């Protein structure tokens, strides 16, 4: 996932020249969905939502809704905005529930 230089920032992530929210903001105003699982703490579900919160102003600047709410949705509730967030109970995997949410999000934002 990461090149060798990334390890230079292991103990000082605040010194990274950019972070994931910048990557999410570059996608604006296109829809993007961040799926998560509550037991997958290495993926940091709370941090994933914080990324979307930080990218949200770029969507608004471009005249589009980003996050539908600045409050993280409950488990098993897909957020409604172009910056989509989904978290389900469980571990790091993709299951039938995830695929249903992916299709729902795609249909809503990209058409049938």
GROMACS .gro file of C-alpha atoms in nm, residues 49-104:
model
   56
   49UNK     CA    1  -1.539   1.002   0.832
   50UNK     CA    2  -1.303   1.283   0.938
   51UNK     CA    3  -1.147   1.266   0.589
   52UNK     CA    4  -1.489   1.325   0.435
   53UNK     CA    5  -1.559   1.611   0.676
   54UNK     CA    6  -1.233   1.778   0.572
   55UNK     CA    7  -1.311   1.732   0.199
   56UNK     CA    8  -1.667   1.863   0.236
   57UNK     CA    9  -1.582   2.237   0.198
   58UNK     CA   10  -1.443   2.173  -0.151
   59UNK     CA   11  -1.774   2.022  -0.263
   60UNK     CA   12  -1.959   2.322  -0.119
   61UNK     CA   13  -1.715   2.562  -0.288
   62UNK     CA   14  -1.803   2.399  -0.620
   63UNK     CA   15  -2.175   2.432  -0.546
   64UNK     CA   16  -2.247   2.068  -0.460
   65UNK     CA   17  -2.356   1.884  -0.152
   66UNK     CA   18  -2.073   1.683  -0.004
   67UNK     CA   19  -2.170   1.530   0.327
   68UNK     CA   20  -2.540   1.525   0.403
   69UNK     CA   21  -2.454   1.569   0.773
   70UNK     CA   22  -2.142   1.651   0.970
   71UNK     CA   23  -2.242   1.379   1.217
   72UNK     CA   24  -2.125   1.027   1.143
   73UNK     CA   25  -2.424   0.809   1.057
   74UNK     CA   26  -2.513   0.512   1.275
   75UNK     CA   27  -2.398   0.160   1.189
   76UNK     CA   28  -2.580   0.023   0.881
   77UNK     CA   29  -2.703   0.366   0.766
   78UNK     CA   30  -2.570   0.500   0.437
   79UNK     CA   31  -2.515   0.875   0.440
   80UNK     CA   32  -2.709   1.054   0.171
   81UNK     CA   33  -2.456   1.299   0.026
   82UNK     CA   34  -2.208   1.284  -0.262
   83UNK     CA   35  -1.947   1.215   0.004
   84UNK     CA   36  -2.092   0.884   0.111
   85UNK     CA   37  -2.008   0.699   0.428
   86UNK     CA   38  -2.115   0.347   0.524
   87UNK     CA   39  -2.015   0.151   0.830
   88UNK     CA   40  -2.141  -0.191   0.922
   89UNK     CA   41  -2.065  -0.416   1.214
   90UNK     CA   42  -1.797  -0.672   1.153
   91UNK     CA   43  -1.445  -0.721   1.031
   92UNK     CA   44  -1.243  -0.626   0.724
   93UNK     CA   45  -1.418  -0.799   0.435
   94UNK     CA   46  -1.667  -0.733   0.160
   95UNK     CA   47  -2.000  -0.903   0.200
   96UNK     CA   48  -2.349  -0.897   0.048
   97UNK     CA   49  -2.458  -0.599   0.259
   98UNK     CA   50  -2.162  -0.397   0.132
   99UNK     CA   51  -2.243  -0.475  -0.230
  100UNK     CA   52  -2.606  -0.372  -0.180
  101UNK     CA   53  -2.491  -0.036  -0.043
  102UNK     CA   54  -2.241   0.011  -0.329
  103UNK     CA   55  -2.517  -0.048  -0.584
  104UNK     CA   56  -2.761   0.180  -0.398
   0.00000   0.00000   0.00000
